[in-house]
């Protein structure tokens, strides 16, 4: 089943297109890494995929509907670059942040055992159960990321989208964070990941989309490692690329 279909998608902020003529399909169970140099349109493409931006040309279909009309908040979990700061100022606990993810399922009814069980399970899965009663604002960056993912799990999301989730997170925590994503993907969760670290992407994802305004590659992660797409997409940023490889 296709989760996402992009056909000839172009989007400009002003005159110059940030994303141009991109077509790709995300299947259920894919773990797709979006890579490319700084300013290559990765965040813009992710927002188009989630219907947060509407394409100037072409179409984006999310769960068989135009993405910009999609409003089923329970199906998609989005961890934006700002996400870990989102609840930062409020004196909410970790459990309360995760509980928010469950609200769409409850409707006008009351929280039942199923809801509290799901919240406890989500906290357990991402390894933050022991932090449940701590204030969210007191956590480290890596811990906050896990809590935001727990919130998406509590919502029973089918699709998890993350935009550079480990910026400012130490190397060891990053590794275990990506191992968590890999496990969630193996359990069936479809994941979209914007990540500047090519090593992470080729090691953990199943699929890669390599972007520099246009799409230079879309396919299996293993094939990506062996292709020239990376060099072509980075062009003048070659030095940066060599840096990543060492
Ligand atoms: P990436 O995520 O790969 O760094 P972005 O999608 O953030 O790339 O940006 C792609 C291009 O669009 C860049 O040239 C950036 O400067 C431009 N851009 C991004 N957001 C805006 C905005 N809100 N207004 C105007 N230009 C923007």
PDB file of C-alpha atoms and ligand atoms in Angstrom:
ATOM      1  CA  UNK A   1       0.000   0.000   0.000  1.00  0.00           C
ATOM      2  CA  UNK A   2       1.240   3.494  -0.826  1.00  0.00           C
ATOM      3  CA  UNK A   3       1.363   5.886   2.067  1.00  0.00           C
ATOM      4  CA  UNK A   4       2.511   8.812  -0.068  1.00  0.00           C
ATOM      5  CA  UNK A   5       2.580   9.633  -3.762  1.00  0.00           C
ATOM      6  CA  UNK A   6       4.236  12.729  -5.153  1.00  0.00           C
ATOM      7  CA  UNK A   7       3.766  13.501  -8.835  1.00  0.00           C
ATOM      8  CA  UNK A   8       5.779  16.301 -10.516  1.00  0.00           C
ATOM      9  CA  UNK A   9       5.794  18.429  -7.371  1.00  0.00           C
ATOM     10  CA  UNK A  10       7.189  21.964  -7.582  1.00  0.00           C
ATOM     11  CA  UNK A  11       7.183  24.536  -4.793  1.00  0.00           C
ATOM     12  CA  UNK A  12       8.671  28.063  -4.649  1.00  0.00           C
ATOM     13  CA  UNK A  13       8.849  30.458  -1.710  1.00  0.00           C
ATOM     14  CA  UNK A  14       9.388  33.452  -3.971  1.00  0.00           C
ATOM     15  CA  UNK A  15      10.649  33.205  -7.558  1.00  0.00           C
ATOM     16  CA  UNK A  16      13.139  30.396  -7.206  1.00  0.00           C
ATOM     17  CA  UNK A  17      11.818  26.844  -6.751  1.00  0.00           C
ATOM     18  CA  UNK A  18      12.955  25.176  -3.500  1.00  0.00           C
ATOM     19  CA  UNK A  19      11.619  21.829  -4.778  1.00  0.00           C
ATOM     20  CA  UNK A  20      11.309  21.161  -8.491  1.00  0.00           C
ATOM     21  CA  UNK A  21       9.575  18.413 -10.411  1.00  0.00           C
ATOM     22  CA  UNK A  22       9.841  15.732  -7.720  1.00  0.00           C
ATOM     23  CA  UNK A  23       8.009  12.435  -8.166  1.00  0.00           C
ATOM     24  CA  UNK A  24       8.309   9.589  -5.690  1.00  0.00           C
ATOM     25  CA  UNK A  25       6.265   7.004  -3.834  1.00  0.00           C
ATOM     26  CA  UNK A  26       6.533   5.940  -0.196  1.00  0.00           C
ATOM     27  CA  UNK A  27       5.211   2.461   0.521  1.00  0.00           C
ATOM     28  CA  UNK A  28       3.868   1.256   3.839  1.00  0.00           C
ATOM     29  CA  UNK A  29       6.814  -0.031   5.888  1.00  0.00           C
ATOM     30  CA  UNK A  30       9.442   2.163   4.194  1.00  0.00           C
ATOM     31  CA  UNK A  31      12.055   3.944   6.301  1.00  0.00           C
ATOM     32  CA  UNK A  32      12.920   6.785   3.945  1.00  0.00           C
ATOM     33  CA  UNK A  33      15.930   9.033   4.500  1.00  0.00           C
ATOM     34  CA  UNK A  34      15.778  12.473   2.853  1.00  0.00           C
ATOM     35  CA  UNK A  35      19.319  13.705   2.225  1.00  0.00           C
ATOM     36  CA  UNK A  36      20.956  16.615   0.429  1.00  0.00           C
ATOM     37  CA  UNK A  37      23.132  19.664   1.108  1.00  0.00           C
ATOM     38  CA  UNK A  38      21.999  22.572   3.278  1.00  0.00           C
ATOM     39  CA  UNK A  39      19.173  24.467   1.599  1.00  0.00           C
ATOM     40  CA  UNK A  40      18.479  21.650  -0.873  1.00  0.00           C
ATOM     41  CA  UNK A  41      14.761  21.564  -0.035  1.00  0.00           C
ATOM     42  CA  UNK A  42      14.577  18.659   2.427  1.00  0.00           C
ATOM     43  CA  UNK A  43      12.417  20.406   5.023  1.00  0.00           C
ATOM     44  CA  UNK A  44      10.269  21.894   2.279  1.00  0.00           C
ATOM     45  CA  UNK A  45       9.728  18.455   0.739  1.00  0.00           C
ATOM     46  CA  UNK A  46       8.826  16.971   4.126  1.00  0.00           C
ATOM     47  CA  UNK A  47       6.272  19.742   4.703  1.00  0.00           C
ATOM     48  CA  UNK A  48       4.810  19.137   1.237  1.00  0.00           C
ATOM     49  CA  UNK A  49       4.563  15.424   2.041  1.00  0.00           C
ATOM     50  CA  UNK A  50       2.652  16.144   5.241  1.00  0.00           C
ATOM     51  CA  UNK A  51       0.348  18.677   3.601  1.00  0.00           C
ATOM     52  CA  UNK A  52       1.759  21.574   5.617  1.00  0.00           C
ATOM     53  CA  UNK A  53       2.624  23.252   2.311  1.00  0.00           C
ATOM     54  CA  UNK A  54       0.586  22.989  -0.875  1.00  0.00           C
ATOM     55  CA  UNK A  55       2.487  22.387  -4.134  1.00  0.00           C
ATOM     56  CA  UNK A  56       2.457  25.099  -6.824  1.00  0.00           C
ATOM     57  CA  UNK A  57       2.469  22.346  -9.425  1.00  0.00           C
ATOM     58  CA  UNK A  58       1.917  18.614  -9.264  1.00  0.00           C
ATOM     59  CA  UNK A  59       0.176  16.640  -6.548  1.00  0.00           C
ATOM     60  CA  UNK A  60       0.865  15.048  -3.166  1.00  0.00           C
ATOM     61  CA  UNK A  61      -1.384  12.176  -2.081  1.00  0.00           C
ATOM     62  CA  UNK A  62      -1.251  11.105   1.568  1.00  0.00           C
ATOM     63  CA  UNK A  63      -3.229   7.982   2.502  1.00  0.00           C
ATOM     64  CA  UNK A  64      -5.188   8.279  -0.760  1.00  0.00           C
ATOM     65  CA  UNK A  65      -6.206  11.920  -0.227  1.00  0.00           C
ATOM     66  CA  UNK A  66      -4.672  15.240  -1.302  1.00  0.00           C
ATOM     67  CA  UNK A  67      -2.126  15.885   1.453  1.00  0.00           C
ATOM     68  CA  UNK A  68      -3.250  19.473   2.096  1.00  0.00           C
ATOM     69  CA  UNK A  69      -6.794  18.222   2.829  1.00  0.00           C
ATOM     70  CA  UNK A  70      -5.559  15.530   5.152  1.00  0.00           C
ATOM     71  CA  UNK A  71      -6.752  16.182   8.683  1.00  0.00           C
ATOM     72  CA  UNK A  72      -6.609  12.853  10.507  1.00  0.00           C
ATOM     73  CA  UNK A  73      -4.219  13.967  13.230  1.00  0.00           C
ATOM     74  CA  UNK A  74      -3.974  10.474  14.670  1.00  0.00           C
ATOM     75  CA  UNK A  75      -2.307   8.905  11.632  1.00  0.00           C
ATOM     76  CA  UNK A  76       0.741  11.110  11.263  1.00  0.00           C
ATOM     77  CA  UNK A  77       3.298  11.973  13.918  1.00  0.00           C
ATOM     78  CA  UNK A  78       5.540  14.923  13.047  1.00  0.00           C
ATOM     79  CA  UNK A  79       8.678  15.745  14.980  1.00  0.00           C
ATOM     80  CA  UNK A  80       9.672  19.140  13.570  1.00  0.00           C
ATOM     81  CA  UNK A  81      12.995  20.836  14.229  1.00  0.00           C
ATOM     82  CA  UNK A  82      11.228  22.918  16.857  1.00  0.00           C
ATOM     83  CA  UNK A  83       9.313  20.025  18.429  1.00  0.00           C
ATOM     84  CA  UNK A  84      11.463  19.509  21.464  1.00  0.00           C
ATOM     85  CA  UNK A  85      11.083  23.158  22.383  1.00  0.00           C
ATOM     86  CA  UNK A  86       7.308  23.055  21.910  1.00  0.00           C
ATOM     87  CA  UNK A  87       6.278  22.172  25.456  1.00  0.00           C
ATOM     88  CA  UNK A  88       9.438  23.632  26.928  1.00  0.00           C
ATOM     89  CA  UNK A  89       7.956  26.625  28.663  1.00  0.00           C
ATOM     90  CA  UNK A  90       5.018  24.809  30.228  1.00  0.00           C
ATOM     91  CA  UNK A  91       5.269  22.886  33.493  1.00  0.00           C
ATOM     92  CA  UNK A  92       3.993  19.653  31.958  1.00  0.00           C
ATOM     93  CA  UNK A  93       5.264  16.202  32.820  1.00  0.00           C
ATOM     94  CA  UNK A  94       6.516  13.626  30.337  1.00  0.00           C
ATOM     95  CA  UNK A  95       3.367  11.552  30.906  1.00  0.00           C
ATOM     96  CA  UNK A  96       1.198  14.586  30.129  1.00  0.00           C
ATOM     97  CA  UNK A  97       3.038  15.248  26.853  1.00  0.00           C
ATOM     98  CA  UNK A  98       2.492  11.649  25.754  1.00  0.00           C
ATOM     99  CA  UNK A  99      -1.117  11.728  26.939  1.00  0.00           C
ATOM    100  CA  UNK A 100      -1.773  14.639  24.556  1.00  0.00           C
ATOM    101  CA  UNK A 101      -1.066  12.259  21.687  1.00  0.00           C
ATOM    102  CA  UNK A 102      -3.939  10.086  22.848  1.00  0.00           C
ATOM    103  CA  UNK A 103      -6.609  12.828  22.911  1.00  0.00           C
ATOM    104  CA  UNK A 104      -7.749  12.386  19.277  1.00  0.00           C
ATOM    105  CA  UNK A 105      -8.747   8.785  20.071  1.00  0.00           C
ATOM    106  CA  UNK A 106     -10.803   9.692  23.092  1.00  0.00           C
ATOM    107  CA  UNK A 107     -13.221  12.106  21.404  1.00  0.00           C
ATOM    108  CA  UNK A 108     -15.998  13.115  23.793  1.00  0.00           C
ATOM    109  CA  UNK A 109     -15.571  10.004  25.880  1.00  0.00           C
ATOM    110  CA  UNK A 110     -13.381   9.420  28.888  1.00  0.00           C
ATOM    111  CA  UNK A 111      -9.900   8.001  29.033  1.00  0.00           C
ATOM    112  CA  UNK A 112     -10.245   4.259  29.424  1.00  0.00           C
ATOM    113  CA  UNK A 113      -7.858   1.491  30.395  1.00  0.00           C
ATOM    114  CA  UNK A 114      -6.955   1.033  26.741  1.00  0.00           C
ATOM    115  CA  UNK A 115      -5.765   4.619  26.559  1.00  0.00           C
ATOM    116  CA  UNK A 116      -3.713   4.528  29.746  1.00  0.00           C
ATOM    117  CA  UNK A 117      -2.248   1.167  28.686  1.00  0.00           C
ATOM    118  CA  UNK A 118      -1.255   2.584  25.309  1.00  0.00           C
ATOM    119  CA  UNK A 119       0.407   5.581  26.952  1.00  0.00           C
ATOM    120  CA  UNK A 120       2.344   3.348  29.371  1.00  0.00           C
ATOM    121  CA  UNK A 121       3.396   1.082  26.497  1.00  0.00           C
ATOM    122  CA  UNK A 122       4.586   4.050  24.405  1.00  0.00           C
ATOM    123  CA  UNK A 123       6.672   5.368  27.312  1.00  0.00           C
ATOM    124  CA  UNK A 124       8.135   1.895  27.778  1.00  0.00           C
ATOM    125  CA  UNK A 125       8.900   1.355  24.063  1.00  0.00           C
ATOM    126  CA  UNK A 126      11.005   4.494  23.717  1.00  0.00           C
ATOM    127  CA  UNK A 127      12.708   3.934  27.085  1.00  0.00           C
ATOM    128  CA  UNK A 128      11.436   6.928  29.039  1.00  0.00           C
ATOM    129  CA  UNK A 129       9.015   5.205  31.461  1.00  0.00           C
ATOM    130  CA  UNK A 130      11.326   6.043  34.357  1.00  0.00           C
ATOM    131  CA  UNK A 131      11.028   9.733  33.439  1.00  0.00           C
ATOM    132  CA  UNK A 132       7.207   9.772  33.262  1.00  0.00           C
ATOM    133  CA  UNK A 133       6.712  12.123  36.211  1.00  0.00           C
ATOM    134  CA  UNK A 134       9.613  14.450  35.387  1.00  0.00           C
ATOM    135  CA  UNK A 135       8.960  17.844  33.885  1.00  0.00           C
ATOM    136  CA  UNK A 136       9.483  17.746  30.135  1.00  0.00           C
ATOM    137  CA  UNK A 137      11.518  20.966  30.234  1.00  0.00           C
ATOM    138  CA  UNK A 138      14.158  19.372  32.481  1.00  0.00           C
ATOM    139  CA  UNK A 139      15.040  16.582  30.010  1.00  0.00           C
ATOM    140  CA  UNK A 140      18.037  16.429  27.679  1.00  0.00           C
ATOM    141  CA  UNK A 141      17.553  16.917  23.935  1.00  0.00           C
ATOM    142  CA  UNK A 142      17.750  13.176  23.283  1.00  0.00           C
ATOM    143  CA  UNK A 143      15.234  12.372  26.000  1.00  0.00           C
ATOM    144  CA  UNK A 144      12.845  14.994  24.625  1.00  0.00           C
ATOM    145  CA  UNK A 145      13.039  13.419  21.162  1.00  0.00           C
ATOM    146  CA  UNK A 146      12.020  10.067  22.607  1.00  0.00           C
ATOM    147  CA  UNK A 147       9.093  11.620  24.446  1.00  0.00           C
ATOM    148  CA  UNK A 148       7.852  13.283  21.265  1.00  0.00           C
ATOM    149  CA  UNK A 149       8.045   9.903  19.501  1.00  0.00           C
ATOM    150  CA  UNK A 150       6.167   8.279  22.396  1.00  0.00           C
ATOM    151  CA  UNK A 151       3.455  10.859  21.838  1.00  0.00           C
ATOM    152  CA  UNK A 152       3.152   9.716  18.188  1.00  0.00           C
ATOM    153  CA  UNK A 153       3.090   6.058  19.273  1.00  0.00           C
ATOM    154  CA  UNK A 154       0.346   6.793  21.815  1.00  0.00           C
ATOM    155  CA  UNK A 155      -1.601   8.263  18.909  1.00  0.00           C
ATOM    156  CA  UNK A 156      -1.153   4.963  17.007  1.00  0.00           C
ATOM    157  CA  UNK A 157       0.305   6.925  14.105  1.00  0.00           C
ATOM    158  CA  UNK A 158       0.913   5.017  10.834  1.00  0.00           C
ATOM    159  CA  UNK A 159       3.530   7.480   9.686  1.00  0.00           C
ATOM    160  CA  UNK A 160       6.298   9.141  11.677  1.00  0.00           C
ATOM    161  CA  UNK A 161       8.108  12.118  10.151  1.00  0.00           C
ATOM    162  CA  UNK A 162      11.269  13.535  11.744  1.00  0.00           C
ATOM    163  CA  UNK A 163      13.269  16.598  10.719  1.00  0.00           C
ATOM    164  CA  UNK A 164      16.917  16.369  11.842  1.00  0.00           C
ATOM    165  CA  UNK A 165      15.862  14.845  15.157  1.00  0.00           C
ATOM    166  CA  UNK A 166      19.298  14.483  16.720  1.00  0.00           C
ATOM    167  CA  UNK A 167      20.741  17.964  16.273  1.00  0.00           C
ATOM    168  CA  UNK A 168      22.517  18.746  19.524  1.00  0.00           C
ATOM    169  CA  UNK A 169      22.352  15.153  20.761  1.00  0.00           C
ATOM    170  CA  UNK A 170      25.575  13.359  21.741  1.00  0.00           C
ATOM    171  CA  UNK A 171      26.946  10.561  19.542  1.00  0.00           C
ATOM    172  CA  UNK A 172      26.054   7.673  21.831  1.00  0.00           C
ATOM    173  CA  UNK A 173      22.459   8.831  22.301  1.00  0.00           C
ATOM    174  CA  UNK A 174      22.164   9.342  18.545  1.00  0.00           C
ATOM    175  CA  UNK A 175      23.171   5.775  17.857  1.00  0.00           C
ATOM    176  CA  UNK A 176      20.621   4.360  20.287  1.00  0.00           C
ATOM    177  CA  UNK A 177      18.000   6.788  18.981  1.00  0.00           C
ATOM    178  CA  UNK A 178      18.445   5.499  15.425  1.00  0.00           C
ATOM    179  CA  UNK A 179      18.382   1.929  16.689  1.00  0.00           C
ATOM    180  CA  UNK A 180      15.010   2.733  18.244  1.00  0.00           C
ATOM    181  CA  UNK A 181      13.749   4.095  14.916  1.00  0.00           C
ATOM    182  CA  UNK A 182      14.954   0.956  13.165  1.00  0.00           C
ATOM    183  CA  UNK A 183      13.051  -1.233  15.652  1.00  0.00           C
ATOM    184  CA  UNK A 184       9.873   0.820  15.267  1.00  0.00           C
ATOM    185  CA  UNK A 185      10.210   0.500  11.491  1.00  0.00           C
ATOM    186  CA  UNK A 186      10.705  -3.255  11.745  1.00  0.00           C
ATOM    187  CA  UNK A 187       7.501  -3.366  13.790  1.00  0.00           C
ATOM    188  CA  UNK A 188       5.734  -1.812  10.797  1.00  0.00           C
ATOM    189  CA  UNK A 189       5.893   1.944  11.319  1.00  0.00           C
ATOM    190  CA  UNK A 190       6.539   3.959   8.148  1.00  0.00           C
ATOM    191  CA  UNK A 191       9.199   6.606   8.807  1.00  0.00           C
ATOM    192  CA  UNK A 192      10.352   9.735   6.948  1.00  0.00           C
ATOM    193  CA  UNK A 193      13.641  11.128   8.194  1.00  0.00           C
ATOM    194  CA  UNK A 194      15.417  14.328   7.170  1.00  0.00           C
ATOM    195  CA  UNK A 195      19.047  13.823   8.143  1.00  0.00           C
ATOM    196  CA  UNK A 196      22.245  15.563   7.080  1.00  0.00           C
ATOM    197  CA  UNK A 197      24.481  12.712   8.271  1.00  0.00           C
ATOM    198  CA  UNK A 198      24.810  10.422   5.243  1.00  0.00           C
ATOM    199  CA  UNK A 199      26.371   7.683   7.373  1.00  0.00           C
ATOM    200  CA  UNK A 200      23.289   7.463   9.564  1.00  0.00           C
ATOM    201  CA  UNK A 201      21.002   7.376   6.571  1.00  0.00           C
ATOM    202  CA  UNK A 202      22.779   4.577   4.736  1.00  0.00           C
ATOM    203  CA  UNK A 203      23.182   2.558   7.958  1.00  0.00           C
ATOM    204  CA  UNK A 204      19.631   2.761   9.271  1.00  0.00           C
ATOM    205  CA  UNK A 205      17.114   3.553   6.525  1.00  0.00           C
ATOM    206  CA  UNK A 206      15.701   1.178   3.903  1.00  0.00           C
ATOM    207  CA  UNK A 207      15.144   3.840   1.228  1.00  0.00           C
ATOM    208  CA  UNK A 208      16.825   7.099   0.284  1.00  0.00           C
ATOM    209  CA  UNK A 209      15.652  10.203  -1.551  1.00  0.00           C
ATOM    210  CA  UNK A 210      18.626  12.422  -2.438  1.00  0.00           C
ATOM    211  CA  UNK A 211      17.634  15.976  -3.191  1.00  0.00           C
ATOM    212  CA  UNK A 212      19.153  19.176  -4.438  1.00  0.00           C
ATOM    213  CA  UNK A 213      16.021  21.048  -5.460  1.00  0.00           C
ATOM    214  CA  UNK A 214      15.474  18.228  -7.936  1.00  0.00           C
ATOM    215  CA  UNK A 215      15.493  14.558  -7.031  1.00  0.00           C
ATOM    216  CA  UNK A 216      18.888  12.958  -7.814  1.00  0.00           C
ATOM    217  CA  UNK A 217      18.126   9.526  -6.462  1.00  0.00           C
ATOM    218  CA  UNK A 218      15.222   7.560  -5.063  1.00  0.00           C
ATOM    219  CA  UNK A 219      15.632   3.893  -4.253  1.00  0.00           C
ATOM    220  CA  UNK A 220      17.081   1.343  -1.840  1.00  0.00           C
ATOM    221  CA  UNK A 221      19.674   2.584   0.639  1.00  0.00           C
ATOM    222  CA  UNK A 222      22.167  -0.061  -0.455  1.00  0.00           C
ATOM    223  CA  UNK A 223      21.943   1.034  -4.090  1.00  0.00           C
ATOM    224  CA  UNK A 224      22.338   4.631  -3.013  1.00  0.00           C
ATOM    225  CA  UNK A 225      25.696   3.918  -1.366  1.00  0.00           C
ATOM    226  CA  UNK A 226      26.964   2.505  -4.646  1.00  0.00           C
ATOM    227  CA  UNK A 227      25.527   5.193  -6.915  1.00  0.00           C
ATOM    228  CA  UNK A 228      27.005   8.527  -7.990  1.00  0.00           C
ATOM    229  CA  UNK A 229      23.867  10.381  -6.926  1.00  0.00           C
ATOM    230  CA  UNK A 230      25.451  11.757  -3.795  1.00  0.00           C
ATOM    231  CA  UNK A 231      28.384  13.324  -5.633  1.00  0.00           C
ATOM    232  CA  UNK A 232      26.096  14.724  -8.308  1.00  0.00           C
ATOM    233  CA  UNK A 233      23.676  16.202  -5.787  1.00  0.00           C
ATOM    234  CA  UNK A 234      26.386  17.754  -3.621  1.00  0.00           C
ATOM    235  CA  UNK A 235      28.378  19.142  -6.541  1.00  0.00           C
ATOM    236  CA  UNK A 236      30.303  22.117  -5.181  1.00  0.00           C
ATOM    237  CA  UNK A 237      29.807  20.835  -1.637  1.00  0.00           C
ATOM    238  CA  UNK A 238      32.197  17.980  -2.335  1.00  0.00           C
ATOM    239  CA  UNK A 239      34.447  18.923   0.559  1.00  0.00           C
ATOM    240  CA  UNK A 240      31.515  18.539   2.950  1.00  0.00           C
ATOM    241  CA  UNK A 241      30.858  15.130   1.500  1.00  0.00           C
ATOM    242  CA  UNK A 242      34.412  13.917   1.991  1.00  0.00           C
ATOM    243  CA  UNK A 243      34.164  15.125   5.552  1.00  0.00           C
ATOM    244  CA  UNK A 244      31.093  12.935   6.069  1.00  0.00           C
ATOM    245  CA  UNK A 245      32.885   9.876   4.761  1.00  0.00           C
ATOM    246  CA  UNK A 246      35.811  10.097   7.167  1.00  0.00           C
TER     247      UNK A 246
HETATM  248  P1  LIG B   1      16.953  22.047   3.706  1.00  0.00           P
HETATM  249  O1  LIG B   1      15.939  21.475   4.647  1.00  0.00           O
HETATM  250  O2  LIG B   1      17.482  21.036   2.739  1.00  0.00           O
HETATM  251  O3  LIG B   1      18.076  22.767   4.408  1.00  0.00           O
HETATM  252  P2  LIG B   1      14.873  23.966   3.052  1.00  0.00           P
HETATM  253  O4  LIG B   1      13.713  23.212   2.557  1.00  0.00           O
HETATM  254  O5  LIG B   1      14.831  24.427   4.474  1.00  0.00           O
HETATM  255  O6  LIG B   1      16.208  23.127   2.793  1.00  0.00           O
HETATM  256  O7  LIG B   1      15.102  25.229   2.142  1.00  0.00           O
HETATM  257  C1  LIG B   1      15.182  25.150   0.727  1.00  0.00           C
HETATM  258  C2  LIG B   1      15.339  26.548   0.135  1.00  0.00           C
HETATM  259  O8  LIG B   1      14.181  27.322   0.394  1.00  0.00           O
HETATM  260  C3  LIG B   1      16.497  27.318   0.726  1.00  0.00           C
HETATM  261  O9  LIG B   1      17.092  28.086  -0.296  1.00  0.00           O
HETATM  262  C4  LIG B   1      15.853  28.210   1.761  1.00  0.00           C
HETATM  263  O10 LIG B   1      16.596  29.385   1.945  1.00  0.00           O
HETATM  264  C5  LIG B   1      14.518  28.481   1.138  1.00  0.00           C
HETATM  265  N1  LIG B   1      13.467  28.672   2.177  1.00  0.00           N
HETATM  266  C6  LIG B   1      13.130  27.781   3.139  1.00  0.00           C
HETATM  267  N2  LIG B   1      12.122  28.235   3.902  1.00  0.00           N
HETATM  268  C7  LIG B   1      11.825  29.467   3.421  1.00  0.00           C
HETATM  269  C8  LIG B   1      10.846  30.458   3.775  1.00  0.00           C
HETATM  270  N3  LIG B   1       9.995  30.261   4.788  1.00  0.00           N
HETATM  271  N4  LIG B   1      10.818  31.576   3.031  1.00  0.00           N
HETATM  272  C9  LIG B   1      11.670  31.766   1.993  1.00  0.00           C
HETATM  273  N5  LIG B   1      12.597  30.886   1.602  1.00  0.00           N
HETATM  274  C10 LIG B   1      12.683  29.744   2.299  1.00  0.00           C
END
